[in-house]
Amino acid sequence: MSTVLVIGAGGVSSVCVHKMAMNADIFSDIHLASRTKSKCDAIAASVKERTGRDVTTYSIDAEEVPAMVNLIRKVQPSLVVNLALPYQDLPIMDACLEASVNYLDTANYEPKDEAKFEYKWQWAYHDRFKQAGLMALLGSGFDPGVTSVFTMWLKKHKLKTIRQLDILDCNGGDHGQHFATNFNPEINIREVTAPARHWENGEWVETPAMANKVNFDFEAVGPKNMYLMYHEELESLAKFVPELERARFWMTFGDAYITHLTVLQNVGMTSIEPIRYQGKEIIPLQFLAAVLPKPETLGETTKGNTNIGVIATGEALDGSGEKTFYIKNICSHEAAYEETGNQAVSYTTGVPAMIGSAMVVTGKWSGDGVFNMEEMDPDPFMDMLNSDGLPWTVEELDGPVSF
Ligand code: NDP
């Protein structure tokens, strides 16, 4: 039985809070704070209607550390769950240290003025969390999050070492809009317009954004083009699976998405350099995000499935030589919407955020310091994926990937 304080009231938060409410034995008291209180109230109303549970709401600017500290002291949670934006990671971690409470997030810190997400800023908090006897768990979404846990489950149960790793993230959903992103547009566009990077023979190999394309036949979706990208779990996987010879991340994009993005990029709308407009300084990408459909409004119209998984090749644990395994989850947009009022991209992130929170508050995962998902026992997390909405399958493939 524990009290949690969730920060942020977007799609991911909405799913996480609904799923926390459905696990009353673990999360006995749920508090939700965000910049716009009305969004917290809307989530609380939906949770009440669907589960009968109460969620207490507040307005907060999470970048104001003293205000955050006051809120944490008032609520007295055992865990602060950061589901706001990556820019708020460090101020929320500062507030957790000052108010002496554990921390969890789903995305690593990114400075506002530089489209560069890296763990180094948050890893630098390790000693402070350790000395305070507190735990910070980083990246408890799907990717990062479940993809890291999938990899460590394969290392625990199937493969002694992993030589090659490919993460395949497919969203086969159709939202009926010309152009929209499935999670925060600003963060999403910063991610997909950055150069691709993968890990090979002990170093990072950089290639231009969207330059490497492979057609892959995804179960429950069909054939889709997926593109080589940089994604944050590659950094922690390269650190915690040191024997990796190659690790890559692939994400599917439709032709219409690529065409829109190319035009927007060519005309300068994805830039994060401030410009002056009618006497005011604006950032083109933030303006673009403001005119695009809000991800939380896409749920009702999105149809189809997501299919996200990991293909790993390495030395089998049982000594039977080299083996390749494919472990994945398929999630239906319609089912996710039916259960929580949000589409599957929010669902596949919000459920692991709830599960990571459950791991911390029940003590199944513990430690003093800053931790990535790869450092924890995958088994109890994998059990909850099965019981709480994101069931997974594992199969042996004939051999390593040919792309
Ligand atoms: P949204 O943009 O929908 O929601 C973000 C929320 O954070 C909004 O409610 C926003 O408030 C709030 N917020 C922003 N700034 C502040 C602030 N200074 N103080 C308090 N609240 C603030 O994002 P999503 O729900 O789509 O994503 C949430 C997080 O999940 C992001 O960090 C994203 O990168 C991450 N993510 C992780 C994935 C994974 O698999 N690991 C996948 C998808 C997302 P307001 O409503 O007022 O704007």
GROMACS .gro file of C-alpha atoms and ligand atoms in nm:
model
  451
    1MET     CA    1   0.000   0.000   0.000
    2SER     CA    2   0.160   0.325  -0.101
    3THR     CA    3   0.113   0.685  -0.200
    4VAL     CA    4   0.240   0.801  -0.540
    5LEU     CA    5   0.270   1.147  -0.695
    6VAL     CA    6   0.251   1.151  -1.077
    7ILE     CA    7   0.374   1.462  -1.263
    8GLY     CA    8   0.239   1.548  -1.611
    9ALA     CA    9  -0.109   1.496  -1.752
   10GLY     CA   10  -0.060   1.387  -2.115
   11GLY     CA   11  -0.149   1.056  -2.278
   12VAL     CA   12   0.121   0.853  -2.100
   13SER     CA   13   0.021   0.989  -1.761
   14SER     CA   14  -0.345   0.920  -1.830
   15VAL     CA   15  -0.276   0.552  -1.902
   16CYS     CA   16  -0.040   0.516  -1.606
   17VAL     CA   17  -0.287   0.671  -1.360
   18HIS     CA   18  -0.575   0.456  -1.490
   19LYS     CA   19  -0.363   0.143  -1.450
   20MET     CA   20  -0.247   0.248  -1.102
   21ALA     CA   21  -0.612   0.292  -1.006
   22MET     CA   22  -0.679  -0.063  -1.132
   23ASN     CA   23  -0.409  -0.190  -0.892
   24ALA     CA   24  -0.554  -0.060  -0.568
   25ASP     CA   25  -0.364  -0.317  -0.361
   26ILE     CA   26  -0.035  -0.160  -0.473
   27PHE     CA   27  -0.127   0.207  -0.523
   28SER     CA   28  -0.356   0.298  -0.238
   29ASP     CA   29  -0.335   0.675  -0.275
   30ILE     CA   30  -0.281   0.845  -0.614
   31HIS     CA   31  -0.194   1.214  -0.658
   32LEU     CA   32  -0.160   1.385  -0.998
   33ALA     CA   33   0.000   1.725  -1.066
   34SER     CA   34   0.072   1.904  -1.391
   35ARG     CA   35   0.110   2.249  -1.541
   36THR     CA   36  -0.256   2.258  -1.646
   37LYS     CA   37  -0.476   2.138  -1.358
   38SER     CA   38  -0.783   2.094  -1.579
   39LYS     CA   39  -0.600   1.813  -1.763
   40CYS     CA   40  -0.537   1.640  -1.428
   41ASP     CA   41  -0.905   1.685  -1.341
   42ALA     CA   42  -1.011   1.529  -1.673
   43ILE     CA   43  -0.793   1.223  -1.604
   44ALA     CA   44  -0.926   1.202  -1.247
   45ALA     CA   45  -1.286   1.215  -1.376
   46SER     CA   46  -1.220   0.934  -1.626
   47VAL     CA   47  -1.048   0.724  -1.357
   48LYS     CA   48  -1.344   0.777  -1.123
   49GLU     CA   49  -1.590   0.674  -1.393
   50ARG     CA   50  -1.393   0.366  -1.500
   51THR     CA   51  -1.264   0.241  -1.164
   52GLY     CA   52  -1.453   0.428  -0.891
   53ARG     CA   53  -1.120   0.546  -0.745
   54ASP     CA   54  -1.034   0.902  -0.644
   55VAL     CA   55  -0.724   1.083  -0.772
   56THR     CA   56  -0.621   1.408  -0.600
   57THR     CA   57  -0.506   1.678  -0.844
   58TYR     CA   58  -0.281   1.985  -0.825
   59SER     CA   59  -0.131   2.245  -1.053
   60ILE     CA   60   0.251   2.261  -1.059
   61ASP     CA   61   0.534   2.391  -1.270
   62ALA     CA   62   0.778   2.104  -1.228
   63GLU     CA   63   1.071   2.327  -1.322
   64GLU     CA   64   1.013   2.529  -1.002
   65VAL     CA   65   1.209   2.314  -0.759
   66PRO     CA   66   1.088   2.484  -0.434
   67ALA     CA   67   0.724   2.445  -0.543
   68MET     CA   68   0.785   2.079  -0.625
   69VAL     CA   69   0.952   2.025  -0.288
   70ASN     CA   70   0.650   2.180  -0.112
   71LEU     CA   71   0.409   1.960  -0.306
   72ILE     CA   72   0.610   1.644  -0.231
   73ARG     CA   73   0.621   1.736   0.141
   74LYS     CA   74   0.246   1.791   0.139
   75VAL     CA   75   0.160   1.464  -0.041
   76GLN     CA   76   0.434   1.252   0.126
   77PRO     CA   77   0.457   0.995  -0.154
   78SER     CA   78   0.692   0.699  -0.155
   79LEU     CA   79   0.759   0.762  -0.525
   80VAL     CA   80   0.742   1.056  -0.767
   81VAL     CA   81   0.655   0.937  -1.120
   82ASN     CA   82   0.776   1.187  -1.378
   83LEU     CA   83   0.553   1.169  -1.687
   84ALA     CA   84   0.600   1.531  -1.790
   85LEU     CA   85   0.863   1.607  -2.055
   86PRO     CA   86   1.234   1.515  -2.063
   87TYR     CA   87   1.322   1.881  -1.991
   88GLN     CA   88   1.179   1.843  -1.640
   89ASP     CA   89   1.385   1.536  -1.541
   90LEU     CA   90   1.663   1.722  -1.360
   91PRO     CA   91   1.448   1.971  -1.164
   92ILE     CA   92   1.220   1.686  -1.053
   93MET     CA   93   1.524   1.477  -0.948
   94ASP     CA   94   1.654   1.781  -0.754
   95ALA     CA   95   1.318   1.813  -0.578
   96CYS     CA   96   1.312   1.440  -0.496
   97LEU     CA   97   1.657   1.464  -0.338
   98GLU     CA   98   1.558   1.766  -0.133
   99ALA     CA   99   1.229   1.616  -0.017
  100SER     CA  100   1.380   1.266   0.024
  101VAL     CA  101   1.166   1.055  -0.210
  102ASN     CA  102   1.228   0.795  -0.483
  103TYR     CA  103   1.205   0.895  -0.852
  104LEU     CA  104   1.098   0.728  -1.179
  105ASP     CA  105   1.072   0.848  -1.540
  106THR     CA  106   1.024   0.721  -1.898
  107ALA     CA  107   1.257   0.942  -2.099
  108ASN     CA  108   1.609   1.069  -2.038
  109TYR     CA  109   1.697   1.433  -1.986
  110GLU     CA  110   1.723   1.657  -2.289
  111PRO     CA  111   1.829   2.022  -2.270
  112LYS     CA  112   1.574   2.252  -2.435
  113ASP     CA  113   1.829   2.429  -2.653
  114GLU     CA  114   2.004   2.119  -2.786
  115ALA     CA  115   1.830   1.816  -2.945
  116LYS     CA  116   2.060   1.574  -2.769
  117PHE     CA  117   1.930   1.323  -2.520
  118GLU     CA  118   2.189   1.139  -2.315
  119TYR     CA  119   2.198   0.965  -1.979
  120LYS     CA  120   2.512   1.148  -1.863
  121TRP     CA  121   2.320   1.425  -1.687
  122GLN     CA  122   2.107   1.181  -1.489
  123TRP     CA  123   2.384   0.927  -1.426
  124ALA     CA  124   2.572   1.217  -1.263
  125TYR     CA  125   2.304   1.209  -0.986
  126HIS     CA  126   2.400   0.853  -0.883
  127ASP     CA  127   2.615   0.941  -0.582
  128ARG     CA  128   2.362   1.191  -0.448
  129PHE     CA  129   2.076   0.940  -0.465
  130LYS     CA  130   2.302   0.671  -0.317
  131GLN     CA  131   2.408   0.889  -0.025
  132ALA     CA  132   2.047   0.984   0.041
  133GLY     CA  133   1.942   0.616   0.040
  134LEU     CA  134   1.700   0.684  -0.246
  135MET     CA  135   1.629   0.511  -0.575
  136ALA     CA  136   1.591   0.676  -0.915
  137LEU     CA  137   1.471   0.440  -1.190
  138LEU     CA  138   1.527   0.574  -1.542
  139GLY     CA  139   1.338   0.493  -1.861
  140SER     CA  140   1.043   0.282  -1.748
  141GLY     CA  141   0.838   0.317  -2.068
  142PHE     CA  142   0.831   0.078  -2.364
  143ASP     CA  143   1.136   0.194  -2.550
  144PRO     CA  144   1.333   0.262  -2.339
  145GLY     CA  145   1.189   0.036  -2.074
  146VAL     CA  146   1.030  -0.287  -2.191
  147THR     CA  147   1.287  -0.327  -2.473
  148SER     CA  148   1.565  -0.319  -2.210
  149VAL     CA  149   1.376  -0.567  -1.988
  150PHE     CA  150   1.309  -0.795  -2.290
  151THR     CA  151   1.683  -0.797  -2.362
  152MET     CA  152   1.775  -0.879  -2.003
  153TRP     CA  153   1.508  -1.153  -1.988
  154LEU     CA  154   1.667  -1.314  -2.295
  155LYS     CA  155   2.007  -1.284  -2.123
  156LYS     CA  156   1.871  -1.444  -1.809
  157HIS     CA  157   1.674  -1.729  -1.966
  158LYS     CA  158   1.795  -1.794  -2.321
  159LEU     CA  159   2.132  -1.646  -2.414
  160LYS     CA  160   2.459  -1.644  -2.221
  161THR     CA  161   2.590  -1.355  -2.433
  162ILE     CA  162   2.422  -1.130  -2.691
  163ARG     CA  163   2.626  -1.057  -3.000
  164GLN     CA  164   2.366  -0.871  -3.209
  165LEU     CA  165   2.057  -0.684  -3.103
  166ASP     CA  166   1.787  -0.518  -3.315
  167ILE     CA  167   1.496  -0.330  -3.160
  168LEU     CA  168   1.197  -0.311  -3.397
  169ASP     CA  169   0.931  -0.052  -3.315
  170CYS     CA  170   0.629  -0.066  -3.544
  171ASN     CA  171   0.320   0.146  -3.510
  172GLY     CA  172   0.070   0.001  -3.756
  173GLY     CA  173  -0.203   0.235  -3.635
  174ASP     CA  174  -0.391   0.474  -3.862
  175HIS     CA  175  -0.531   0.789  -3.695
  176GLY     CA  176  -0.694   0.930  -4.009
  177GLN     CA  177  -0.500   1.261  -3.991
  178HIS     CA  178  -0.267   1.390  -4.264
  179PHE     CA  179   0.016   1.438  -4.015
  180ALA     CA  180   0.026   1.385  -3.641
  181THR     CA  181   0.267   1.236  -3.389
  182ASN     CA  182   0.163   0.970  -3.142
  183PHE     CA  183   0.336   1.126  -2.846
  184ASN     CA  184   0.447   1.479  -2.767
  185PRO     CA  185   0.511   1.628  -3.117
  186GLU     CA  186   0.808   1.841  -3.009
  187ILE     CA  187   0.993   1.548  -2.848
  188ASN     CA  188   0.894   1.310  -3.129
  189ILE     CA  189   1.013   1.540  -3.409
  190ARG     CA  190   1.340   1.619  -3.229
  191GLU     CA  191   1.396   1.243  -3.206
  192VAL     CA  192   1.322   1.149  -3.568
  193THR     CA  193   1.509   1.440  -3.728
  194ALA     CA  194   1.830   1.369  -3.535
  195PRO     CA  195   2.106   1.172  -3.716
  196ALA     CA  196   2.082   0.792  -3.683
  197ARG     CA  197   2.337   0.625  -3.460
  198HIS     CA  198   2.400   0.259  -3.382
  199TRP     CA  199   2.654   0.068  -3.176
  200GLU     CA  200   2.908  -0.138  -3.368
  201ASN     CA  201   3.235  -0.294  -3.250
  202GLY     CA  202   3.269  -0.072  -2.948
  203GLU     CA  203   3.180   0.261  -3.103
  204TRP     CA  204   2.889   0.472  -3.224
  205VAL     CA  205   2.837   0.484  -3.600
  206GLU     CA  206   2.646   0.791  -3.719
  207THR     CA  207   2.446   0.804  -4.044
  208PRO     CA  208   2.205   1.070  -4.177
  209ALA     CA  209   1.848   1.071  -4.040
  210MET     CA  210   1.609   0.834  -4.225
  211ALA     CA  211   1.881   0.715  -4.465
  212ASN     CA  212   1.865   0.340  -4.391
  213LYS     CA  213   1.535   0.173  -4.475
  214VAL     CA  214   1.432  -0.194  -4.446
  215ASN     CA  215   1.097  -0.351  -4.531
  216PHE     CA  216   0.988  -0.591  -4.255
  217ASP     CA  217   0.674  -0.804  -4.227
  218PHE     CA  218   0.533  -0.733  -3.877
  219GLU     CA  219   0.291  -0.981  -3.720
  220ALA     CA  220  -0.059  -0.831  -3.682
  221VAL     CA  221   0.041  -0.531  -3.897
  222GLY     CA  222   0.193  -0.653  -4.228
  223PRO     CA  223   0.493  -0.529  -4.427
  224LYS     CA  224   0.619  -0.183  -4.326
  225ASN     CA  225   0.926   0.029  -4.396
  226MET     CA  226   1.137   0.073  -4.086
  227TYR     CA  227   1.420   0.323  -4.056
  228LEU     CA  228   1.745   0.309  -3.862
  229MET     CA  229   1.734   0.566  -3.580
  230TYR     CA  230   1.912   0.655  -3.261
  231HIS     CA  231   1.713   0.572  -2.950
  232GLU     CA  232   1.808   0.624  -2.589
  233GLU     CA  233   1.808   0.261  -2.471
  234LEU     CA  234   2.099   0.191  -2.708
  235GLU     CA  235   2.319   0.391  -2.469
  236SER     CA  236   2.224   0.191  -2.158
  237LEU     CA  237   2.223  -0.143  -2.347
  238ALA     CA  238   2.576  -0.077  -2.478
  239LYS     CA  239   2.680  -0.006  -2.117
  240PHE     CA  240   2.506  -0.296  -1.943
  241VAL     CA  241   2.546  -0.561  -2.218
  242PRO     CA  242   2.916  -0.496  -2.282
  243GLU     CA  243   2.967  -0.796  -2.513
  244LEU     CA  244   2.731  -0.648  -2.779
  245GLU     CA  245   2.901  -0.634  -3.119
  246ARG     CA  246   2.613  -0.449  -3.278
  247ALA     CA  247   2.295  -0.287  -3.147
  248ARG     CA  248   2.046  -0.104  -3.368
  249PHE     CA  249   1.705   0.058  -3.332
  250TRP     CA  250   1.444   0.065  -3.610
  251MET     CA  251   1.113   0.251  -3.624
  252THR     CA  252   0.841   0.234  -3.890
  253PHE     CA  253   0.715   0.546  -4.067
  254GLY     CA  254   0.461   0.566  -4.349
  255ASP     CA  255   0.548   0.746  -4.672
  256ALA     CA  256   0.301   1.029  -4.594
  257TYR     CA  257   0.468   1.093  -4.255
  258ILE     CA  258   0.813   1.111  -4.419
  259THR     CA  259   0.687   1.346  -4.693
  260HIS     CA  260   0.527   1.585  -4.442
  261LEU     CA  261   0.833   1.579  -4.219
  262THR     CA  262   1.068   1.643  -4.512
  263VAL     CA  263   0.867   1.948  -4.621
  264LEU     CA  264   0.844   2.081  -4.264
  265GLN     CA  265   1.218   2.033  -4.223
  266ASN     CA  266   1.298   2.196  -4.558
  267VAL     CA  267   1.096   2.507  -4.472
  268GLY     CA  268   1.256   2.535  -4.127
  269MET     CA  269   0.951   2.444  -3.917
  270THR     CA  270   1.136   2.174  -3.720
  271SER     CA  271   1.415   2.409  -3.609
  272ILE     CA  272   1.478   2.469  -3.238
  273GLU     CA  273   1.664   2.795  -3.309
  274PRO     CA  274   1.452   3.088  -3.181
  275ILE     CA  275   1.328   3.337  -3.444
  276ARG     CA  276   1.155   3.675  -3.400
  277TYR     CA  277   0.792   3.685  -3.516
  278GLN     CA  278   0.575   3.995  -3.470
  279GLY     CA  279   0.812   4.129  -3.210
  280LYS     CA  280   0.818   3.805  -3.011
  281GLU     CA  281   1.074   3.530  -2.994
  282ILE     CA  282   0.931   3.192  -3.094
  283ILE     CA  283   1.082   2.848  -3.155
  284PRO     CA  284   0.952   2.709  -3.488
  285LEU     CA  285   0.926   2.350  -3.358
  286GLN     CA  286   0.723   2.461  -3.054
  287PHE     CA  287   0.490   2.658  -3.280
  288LEU     CA  288   0.453   2.352  -3.506
  289ALA     CA  289   0.376   2.134  -3.201
  290ALA     CA  290   0.105   2.382  -3.102
  291VAL     CA  291  -0.076   2.352  -3.437
  292LEU     CA  292  -0.049   1.973  -3.471
  293PRO     CA  293  -0.320   1.747  -3.331
  294LYS     CA  294  -0.270   1.675  -2.961
  295PRO     CA  295  -0.163   1.310  -2.922
  296GLU     CA  296  -0.429   1.255  -2.655
  297THR     CA  297  -0.701   1.347  -2.909
  298LEU     CA  298  -0.598   1.071  -3.152
  299GLY     CA  299  -0.720   0.781  -2.941
  300GLU     CA  300  -1.076   0.775  -3.059
  301THR     CA  301  -0.989   0.749  -3.429
  302THR     CA  302  -0.676   0.532  -3.421
  303LYS     CA  303  -0.720   0.179  -3.552
  304GLY     CA  304  -0.470  -0.105  -3.581
  305ASN     CA  305  -0.184  -0.246  -3.374
  306THR     CA  306   0.160  -0.164  -3.247
  307ASN     CA  307   0.424  -0.436  -3.258
  308ILE     CA  308   0.744  -0.364  -3.064
  309GLY     CA  309   1.012  -0.621  -2.998
  310VAL     CA  310   1.374  -0.724  -2.978
  311ILE     CA  311   1.565  -0.972  -3.197
  312ALA     CA  312   1.880  -1.097  -3.028
  313THR     CA  313   2.149  -1.337  -3.147
  314GLY     CA  314   2.409  -1.491  -2.922
  315GLU     CA  315   2.548  -1.796  -2.746
  316ALA     CA  316   2.268  -2.014  -2.606
  317LEU     CA  317   2.262  -2.062  -2.229
  318ASP     CA  318   2.223  -2.439  -2.269
  319GLY     CA  319   2.545  -2.469  -2.469
  320SER     CA  320   2.363  -2.554  -2.794
  321GLY     CA  321   2.554  -2.297  -3.003
  322GLU     CA  322   2.440  -1.967  -3.152
  323LYS     CA  323   2.068  -1.895  -3.134
  324THR     CA  324   1.838  -1.607  -3.235
  325PHE     CA  325   1.524  -1.511  -3.044
  326TYR     CA  326   1.248  -1.260  -3.121
  327ILE     CA  327   1.054  -1.131  -2.820
  328LYS     CA  328   0.769  -0.885  -2.869
  329ASN     CA  329   0.437  -0.736  -2.766
  330ILE     CA  330   0.146  -0.658  -2.996
  331CYS     CA  331  -0.097  -0.397  -2.868
  332SER     CA  332  -0.431  -0.294  -3.018
  333HIS     CA  333  -0.507   0.077  -3.043
  334GLU     CA  334  -0.881   0.010  -3.013
  335ALA     CA  335  -0.844  -0.212  -2.704
  336ALA     CA  336  -0.614   0.045  -2.538
  337TYR     CA  337  -0.871   0.317  -2.605
  338GLU     CA  338  -1.157   0.105  -2.479
  339GLU     CA  339  -0.975   0.037  -2.150
  340THR     CA  340  -0.820   0.377  -2.074
  341GLY     CA  341  -0.941   0.632  -2.332
  342ASN     CA  342  -0.592   0.654  -2.488
  343GLN     CA  343  -0.428   0.504  -2.799
  344ALA     CA  344  -0.165   0.229  -2.792
  345VAL     CA  345   0.147   0.451  -2.805
  346SER     CA  346   0.043   0.614  -2.477
  347TYR     CA  347  -0.074   0.273  -2.348
  348THR     CA  348   0.252   0.092  -2.426
  349THR     CA  349   0.440   0.365  -2.234
  350GLY     CA  350   0.195   0.425  -1.948
  351VAL     CA  351   0.158   0.057  -1.853
  352PRO     CA  352   0.537   0.003  -1.808
  353ALA     CA  353   0.552   0.329  -1.611
  354MET     CA  354   0.289   0.182  -1.376
  355ILE     CA  355   0.475  -0.153  -1.360
  356GLY     CA  356   0.811   0.016  -1.288
  357SER     CA  357   0.636   0.215  -1.015
  358ALA     CA  358   0.491  -0.108  -0.873
  359MET     CA  359   0.840  -0.263  -0.873
  360VAL     CA  360   0.976   0.030  -0.671
  361VAL     CA  361   0.693   0.078  -0.422
  362THR     CA  362   0.663  -0.296  -0.347
  363GLY     CA  363   1.042  -0.325  -0.306
  364LYS     CA  364   1.064  -0.597  -0.578
  365TRP     CA  365   1.321  -0.364  -0.733
  366SER     CA  366   1.537  -0.170  -0.494
  367GLY     CA  367   1.874  -0.001  -0.461
  368ASP     CA  368   2.035   0.325  -0.356
  369GLY     CA  369   2.136   0.541  -0.651
  370VAL     CA  370   2.034   0.599  -1.014
  371PHE     CA  371   1.949   0.283  -1.207
  372ASN     CA  372   1.854   0.182  -1.560
  373MET     CA  373   1.607  -0.095  -1.630
  374GLU     CA  374   1.888  -0.330  -1.744
  375GLU     CA  375   2.021  -0.344  -1.387
  376MET     CA  376   1.705  -0.497  -1.240
  377ASP     CA  377   1.569  -0.856  -1.232
  378PRO     CA  378   1.345  -0.879  -1.543
  379ASP     CA  379   1.117  -1.156  -1.410
  380PRO     CA  380   0.867  -0.972  -1.185
  381PHE     CA  381   0.834  -0.692  -1.445
  382MET     CA  382   0.774  -0.948  -1.725
  383ASP     CA  383   0.506  -1.117  -1.511
  384MET     CA  384   0.320  -0.788  -1.470
  385LEU     CA  385   0.342  -0.715  -1.845
  386ASN     CA  386   0.144  -1.036  -1.893
  387SER     CA  387  -0.108  -0.968  -1.619
  388ASP     CA  388  -0.157  -0.594  -1.678
  389GLY     CA  389  -0.220  -0.548  -2.047
  390LEU     CA  390   0.101  -0.597  -2.247
  391PRO     CA  391   0.140  -0.975  -2.295
  392TRP     CA  392   0.456  -1.083  -2.475
  393THR     CA  393   0.569  -1.382  -2.681
  394VAL     CA  394   0.912  -1.524  -2.751
  395GLU     CA  395   1.006  -1.740  -3.050
  396GLU     CA  396   1.327  -1.884  -3.188
  397LEU     CA  397   1.420  -1.767  -3.540
  398ASP     CA  398   1.614  -1.973  -3.796
  399GLY     CA  399   1.920  -1.748  -3.775
  400PRO     CA  400   2.043  -1.389  -3.728
  401VAL     CA  401   1.863  -1.106  -3.911
  402SER     CA  402   1.967  -1.064  -4.274
  403PHE     CA  403   1.930  -0.685  -4.289
  404NDP     P1  404   0.236   1.507  -2.346
  404NDP     O1  405   0.298   1.625  -2.413
  404NDP     O2  406   0.106   1.456  -2.394
  404NDP     O3  407   0.223   1.536  -2.190
  404NDP     C1  408   0.324   1.598  -2.116
  404NDP     C2  409   0.260   1.657  -1.992
  404NDP     O4  410   0.363   1.719  -1.915
  404NDP     C3  411   0.155   1.764  -2.022
  404NDP     O5  412   0.044   1.741  -1.941
  404NDP     C4  413   0.228   1.893  -1.985
  404NDP     O6  414   0.147   1.995  -1.935
  404NDP     C5  415   0.315   1.845  -1.872
  404NDP     N1  416   0.425   1.939  -1.852
  404NDP     C6  417   0.506   1.996  -1.943
  404NDP     N2  418   0.590   2.083  -1.885
  404NDP     C7  419   0.559   2.083  -1.753
  404NDP     C8  420   0.610   2.154  -1.641
  404NDP     N3  421   0.710   2.241  -1.653
  404NDP     N4  422   0.553   2.129  -1.521
  404NDP     C9  423   0.452   2.040  -1.508
  404NDP     N5  424   0.401   1.971  -1.610
  404NDP    C10  425   0.453   1.993  -1.731
  404NDP     O7  426   0.346   1.390  -2.350
  404NDP     P2  427   0.323   1.233  -2.347
  404NDP     O8  428   0.224   1.196  -2.244
  404NDP     O9  429   0.304   1.185  -2.486
  404NDP    O10  430   0.469   1.186  -2.300
  404NDP    C11  431   0.509   1.198  -2.165
  404NDP    C12  432   0.653   1.152  -2.149
  404NDP    O11  433   0.667   1.017  -2.192
  404NDP    C13  434   0.753   1.232  -2.234
  404NDP    O12  435   0.868   1.255  -2.157
  404NDP    C14  436   0.787   1.141  -2.348
  404NDP    O13  437   0.915   1.165  -2.399
  404NDP    C15  438   0.780   1.006  -2.277
  404NDP     N6  439   0.759   0.893  -2.368
  404NDP    C16  440   0.834   0.781  -2.346
  404NDP    C17  441   0.818   0.670  -2.427
  404NDP    C18  442   0.890   0.543  -2.395
  404NDP    O14  443   0.855   0.440  -2.453
  404NDP     N7  444   0.986   0.540  -2.306
  404NDP    C19  445   0.725   0.672  -2.541
  404NDP    C20  446   0.644   0.791  -2.549
  404NDP    C21  447   0.663   0.898  -2.465
  404NDP     P3  448   0.047   2.080  -2.028
  404NDP    O15  449  -0.067   1.989  -2.046
  404NDP    O16  450   0.013   2.200  -1.949
  404NDP    O17  451   0.122   2.107  -2.156
   0.00000   0.00000   0.00000
